[in-house]
XYZ file of C-alpha atoms in Angstrom:
342
model
C 10.346 29.895 -64.137
C 8.283 31.367 -66.993
C 8.445 29.604 -70.345
C 10.548 31.243 -73.055
C 8.934 32.939 -76.036
C 10.109 30.136 -78.356
C 8.384 27.509 -76.189
C 5.094 29.426 -76.244
C 4.689 29.686 -80.023
C 1.535 27.882 -81.212
C 0.738 26.467 -84.676
C 0.469 29.190 -87.296
C -2.823 29.575 -89.204
C -2.163 28.503 -92.792
C -4.688 31.025 -94.110
C -3.704 33.813 -91.728
C -1.512 36.847 -92.256
C -1.375 39.038 -95.363
C -0.334 38.449 -98.939
C -1.046 40.159 -102.271
C -1.077 38.699 -105.760
C 1.582 40.301 -107.941
C 3.506 41.856 -105.044
C 6.325 41.063 -102.702
C 4.923 41.657 -99.181
C 7.112 42.297 -96.120
C 7.358 44.126 -92.770
C 4.024 43.461 -91.012
C 3.109 45.713 -88.058
C -0.334 45.580 -86.420
C -2.463 47.885 -84.262
C -6.072 47.703 -83.110
C -7.899 50.658 -84.624
C -10.655 52.846 -83.267
C -13.083 50.530 -85.091
C -11.964 47.557 -82.951
C -10.483 45.752 -85.963
C -6.832 44.867 -86.478
C -4.908 46.950 -88.999
C -1.658 45.734 -90.510
C 0.786 48.228 -91.953
C 3.046 46.421 -94.399
C 5.516 46.976 -97.214
C 4.843 45.907 -100.794
C 6.528 46.320 -104.185
C 5.722 44.847 -107.604
C 6.989 41.418 -108.580
C 8.243 42.740 -111.913
C 11.223 43.856 -109.818
C 13.501 41.412 -107.997
C 12.526 40.899 -104.366
C 15.976 42.161 -103.375
C 16.855 44.962 -104.029
C 13.524 45.991 -105.564
C 12.297 47.317 -102.227
C 14.950 50.028 -102.210
C 13.393 51.859 -105.147
C 9.735 50.819 -105.232
C 8.473 49.809 -101.771
C 5.353 51.516 -100.465
C 3.589 51.142 -97.121
C 0.025 49.853 -97.286
C -2.745 49.085 -94.799
C -4.736 45.839 -94.586
C -7.452 44.882 -92.100
C -8.867 41.834 -90.311
C -11.495 41.164 -87.650
C -8.988 39.009 -85.749
C -5.235 39.248 -85.136
C -4.674 36.027 -87.095
C -6.256 37.308 -90.312
C -6.418 36.849 -93.210
C -5.858 40.573 -93.738
C -7.505 42.327 -96.687
C -5.769 45.166 -98.539
C -7.368 48.568 -97.958
C -5.131 51.366 -99.219
C -1.660 52.683 -99.936
C -0.693 54.734 -96.883
C 2.685 56.207 -97.904
C 3.017 56.217 -101.701
C 5.931 57.538 -103.725
C 5.858 61.342 -103.694
C 8.779 62.502 -105.812
C 12.566 62.315 -105.844
C 12.916 65.713 -104.133
C 11.550 64.305 -100.866
C 13.812 62.380 -98.476
C 11.272 59.510 -98.578
C 10.068 60.182 -102.093
C 10.961 56.923 -103.820
C 10.591 54.206 -101.181
C 8.821 53.739 -97.846
C 9.606 50.550 -95.940
C 10.018 49.015 -92.448
C 6.662 50.254 -91.036
C 6.181 50.074 -87.263
C 2.808 51.377 -86.082
C 2.119 52.648 -82.545
C -0.913 54.220 -80.857
C 0.505 56.981 -78.635
C -2.100 58.967 -76.747
C -4.614 60.184 -79.316
C -2.224 59.744 -82.227
C -1.304 56.883 -84.497
C 2.420 57.139 -85.151
C 3.932 55.269 -88.074
C 7.698 54.849 -87.849
C 9.329 53.852 -91.124
C 12.375 53.975 -93.357
C 12.292 56.296 -96.351
C 14.658 56.746 -99.254
C 15.078 58.535 -102.567
C 17.329 58.741 -105.624
C 17.612 61.223 -108.523
C 17.302 58.784 -111.441
C 14.441 57.547 -113.611
C 12.188 54.800 -112.275
C 12.999 51.221 -113.232
C 10.882 50.390 -116.270
C 9.184 47.033 -116.958
C 11.695 44.619 -118.469
C 14.674 46.752 -117.518
C 17.564 45.090 -115.685
C 18.026 46.215 -112.095
C 20.288 44.927 -109.356
C 22.673 45.787 -106.547
C 25.158 47.571 -108.855
C 22.507 49.809 -110.436
C 23.087 53.519 -109.628
C 19.475 53.742 -108.434
C 20.081 50.988 -105.906
C 23.399 52.444 -104.733
C 21.924 55.925 -104.245
C 18.758 54.618 -102.587
C 20.724 52.554 -100.073
C 22.867 55.549 -99.124
C 19.734 57.685 -98.645
C 17.948 55.371 -96.192
C 16.701 57.317 -93.152
C 14.200 56.812 -90.305
C 11.117 59.033 -90.116
C 7.552 59.199 -88.834
C 4.085 59.916 -90.194
C 1.182 60.735 -87.869
C -2.613 60.646 -87.937
C -5.532 61.029 -85.534
C -7.166 57.991 -87.171
C -5.937 54.624 -88.344
C -7.707 55.500 -91.610
C -5.587 58.645 -92.088
C -4.908 61.158 -93.493
C -1.224 60.821 -92.629
C 1.051 63.801 -92.081
C 4.554 63.154 -93.349
C 7.587 65.150 -92.219
C 9.902 67.150 -94.458
C 12.950 65.628 -92.783
C 13.828 62.308 -91.132
C 13.914 62.014 -87.337
C 17.241 60.137 -87.416
C 19.709 61.745 -89.839
C 23.157 60.284 -90.279
C 26.025 61.539 -88.116
C 29.400 62.016 -89.828
C 32.227 60.039 -88.263
C 29.917 57.812 -86.184
C 28.602 54.265 -86.543
C 25.460 55.676 -88.206
C 27.226 57.923 -90.731
C 25.993 56.023 -93.822
C 22.329 55.171 -93.126
C 19.631 54.704 -90.490
C 16.757 52.230 -90.890
C 14.643 49.488 -89.242
C 13.106 51.634 -86.474
C 11.890 49.837 -83.332
C 10.179 52.282 -80.937
C 9.338 51.544 -77.309
C 6.812 53.946 -75.770
C 7.021 54.665 -72.045
C 4.052 55.529 -69.828
C 5.011 59.223 -69.849
C 5.047 59.287 -73.657
C 8.827 59.340 -73.992
C 10.461 57.040 -76.530
C 13.352 54.620 -76.659
C 14.125 54.007 -80.332
C 16.313 51.074 -81.355
C 17.452 51.226 -84.987
C 19.796 49.732 -87.560
C 22.758 51.715 -88.860
C 25.816 51.453 -91.055
C 29.037 53.469 -91.074
C 30.281 55.363 -94.150
C 33.490 53.751 -95.384
C 34.348 55.482 -98.632
C 33.065 53.627 -101.693
C 31.340 51.024 -99.546
C 29.657 50.863 -96.148
C 30.289 49.145 -92.851
C 28.499 46.157 -91.389
C 25.078 46.265 -89.752
C 25.061 47.803 -86.296
C 22.319 48.634 -83.791
C 21.907 52.048 -82.163
C 19.628 53.534 -79.513
C 18.053 56.986 -79.378
C 15.567 58.661 -77.066
C 13.029 61.464 -77.210
C 10.703 63.142 -74.719
C 7.801 62.519 -77.118
C 7.280 60.894 -80.496
C 7.622 64.311 -82.153
C 11.275 64.433 -81.069
C 13.944 65.621 -81.165
C 15.635 62.224 -81.013
C 19.030 62.018 -79.322
C 21.376 59.097 -79.998
C 22.372 57.681 -76.606
C 25.810 56.210 -77.290
C 28.855 56.937 -79.445
C 29.188 53.242 -80.252
C 26.591 50.614 -81.217
C 24.621 49.188 -78.290
C 25.373 45.645 -79.505
C 29.135 45.185 -80.084
C 29.307 44.396 -83.821
C 32.263 42.047 -83.402
C 29.971 39.677 -81.462
C 26.423 40.626 -82.462
C 25.572 40.532 -86.173
C 21.839 41.236 -85.979
C 19.098 43.311 -87.583
C 15.297 43.750 -87.478
C 15.023 44.631 -83.767
C 11.731 44.730 -81.869
C 11.861 46.114 -78.311
C 9.379 46.373 -75.425
C 9.294 47.605 -71.807
C 9.279 45.217 -68.848
C 9.301 45.628 -65.072
C 13.070 45.094 -65.091
C 13.908 47.258 -68.097
C 13.584 46.124 -71.701
C 13.482 43.009 -73.835
C 14.339 42.690 -77.507
C 14.068 40.161 -80.291
C 16.017 40.447 -83.538
C 17.255 38.501 -86.542
C 20.448 36.471 -86.028
C 22.315 37.082 -89.285
C 24.838 34.247 -88.951
C 23.307 31.896 -86.382
C 26.271 32.375 -84.051
C 24.102 33.725 -81.216
C 21.165 31.336 -81.036
C 22.369 28.404 -83.131
C 20.196 28.896 -86.208
C 20.962 31.272 -89.077
C 18.285 33.916 -89.698
C 16.175 32.882 -86.723
C 15.520 35.191 -83.762
C 17.540 36.118 -80.691
C 16.074 37.212 -77.340
C 17.958 39.793 -75.240
C 17.353 41.953 -72.181
C 18.617 45.277 -70.819
C 18.173 47.430 -67.727
C 18.660 50.735 -69.563
C 18.273 50.088 -73.314
C 21.990 50.681 -73.862
C 23.701 47.565 -72.455
C 22.227 44.271 -73.650
C 22.689 40.587 -72.783
C 21.291 37.398 -74.267
C 18.846 35.303 -72.264
C 20.051 31.918 -71.055
C 17.867 30.461 -73.813
C 18.782 32.953 -76.548
C 16.496 31.705 -79.341
C 13.236 33.653 -79.624
C 11.851 31.804 -82.660
C 12.934 29.429 -85.405
C 12.552 29.474 -89.172
C 11.037 26.004 -88.732
C 7.301 26.676 -88.474
C 4.464 24.364 -87.441
C 1.260 25.103 -89.366
C -2.238 24.503 -87.990
C -2.720 21.659 -90.496
C 0.170 19.787 -88.840
C 2.856 20.398 -91.468
C 6.278 21.469 -90.231
C 8.110 23.673 -92.738
C 11.537 25.309 -92.798
C 10.799 28.749 -94.223
C 13.203 30.386 -96.640
C 13.012 33.544 -94.531
C 11.398 34.458 -91.229
C 12.314 37.969 -90.129
C 11.095 41.516 -89.364
C 9.519 40.197 -86.105
C 6.693 42.218 -84.533
C 4.793 41.386 -81.344
C 1.147 42.317 -80.849
C 0.484 43.110 -77.182
C -3.026 42.880 -75.748
C -3.699 43.773 -72.105
C 0.027 44.107 -71.572
C 0.899 40.612 -72.817
C 2.318 39.472 -76.175
C -0.358 37.434 -77.960
C 0.871 37.152 -81.562
C 4.205 37.147 -83.368
C 4.111 38.594 -86.872
C 6.983 37.923 -89.267
C 7.845 38.479 -92.904
C 8.347 35.111 -94.530
C 9.273 33.548 -97.855
C 9.157 30.187 -99.539
C 12.166 28.710 -101.288
C 15.465 27.292 -100.107
C 16.584 30.372 -98.214
C 17.650 33.922 -98.981
C 15.893 36.711 -100.829
C 16.943 35.601 -104.309
C 15.518 32.089 -103.950
C 11.993 33.163 -103.004
C 9.008 32.858 -105.336
C 6.502 34.296 -102.858
C 6.669 36.422 -99.729
C 3.994 37.350 -97.220
C 3.461 38.368 -93.608
C 2.539 35.431 -91.399
C 1.266 35.338 -87.816
C 2.044 32.898 -85.000
C -0.210 32.915 -81.908
C 1.576 32.977 -78.536
C 0.379 30.901 -75.576
C 0.139 32.616 -72.162
C 3.091 32.244 -69.796
């Protein structure tokens, strides 16, 4: 029997991954470019804002590069900057997930906007701020495309996954996780919330499909693909296997794999009906570094697998120091954990 993903995780390089002085860094997604180097698309926002919910109004997607998958990655450019409140993604771009599809680089992401003034230095900002409330309600999934990993990137005038009134995704769509099939068609797993008057429903996971990355994208089920009464998860990552699909995601409560905010591992024949593996834990927040230290990270989420020659070779994850939770972090960065062969 093949070893589980959790059992194959190797010590993490202490000096690997990607971080930036003065910024919160999150959401690492990596592709090998036409130059043979490894390009990480990540989210960042200034530390003058709180880590959470600063990302909702000031996140931007950037590109960093390394000669090796482990890094360290060096900042290169802002890929999707703010572009004005009148655009659906004009105030925040977040949750990048990069794919090479045929001759195109396709960047899936969450975008949002709000009609108010930007948060100024020294100004209070939190979850009850009108800018935060509006930005959360305006979260949508979209794509940007380029013929080169260096850009330029073409952004769309509308999201690919709008909300659907009366459905589980009537309030927002976010956290896109695309799986590309050999024929170029797409299975897209995503996070959603239902509109419930002055508030919103709990996190749910949906599935959509498209004949190509350009769309249109069709939601496959009327209900979430993970029953929300049993599966409280987010941050999905999905890939194709000989038997169907596999997925890893963040366990919000720890009720599925035994450790809060660690990762679950699930499988599906069709992308719509999912079950947990017999060993459901995909990874732990307890990390072993290459200098021998074992550390319980404050956060370890937004998992992304780098595949090389059809096999997963590295797990990337957004991580934070501190005692746990967004508000207790002093620093965040994207780390990388090498994966041993099966």
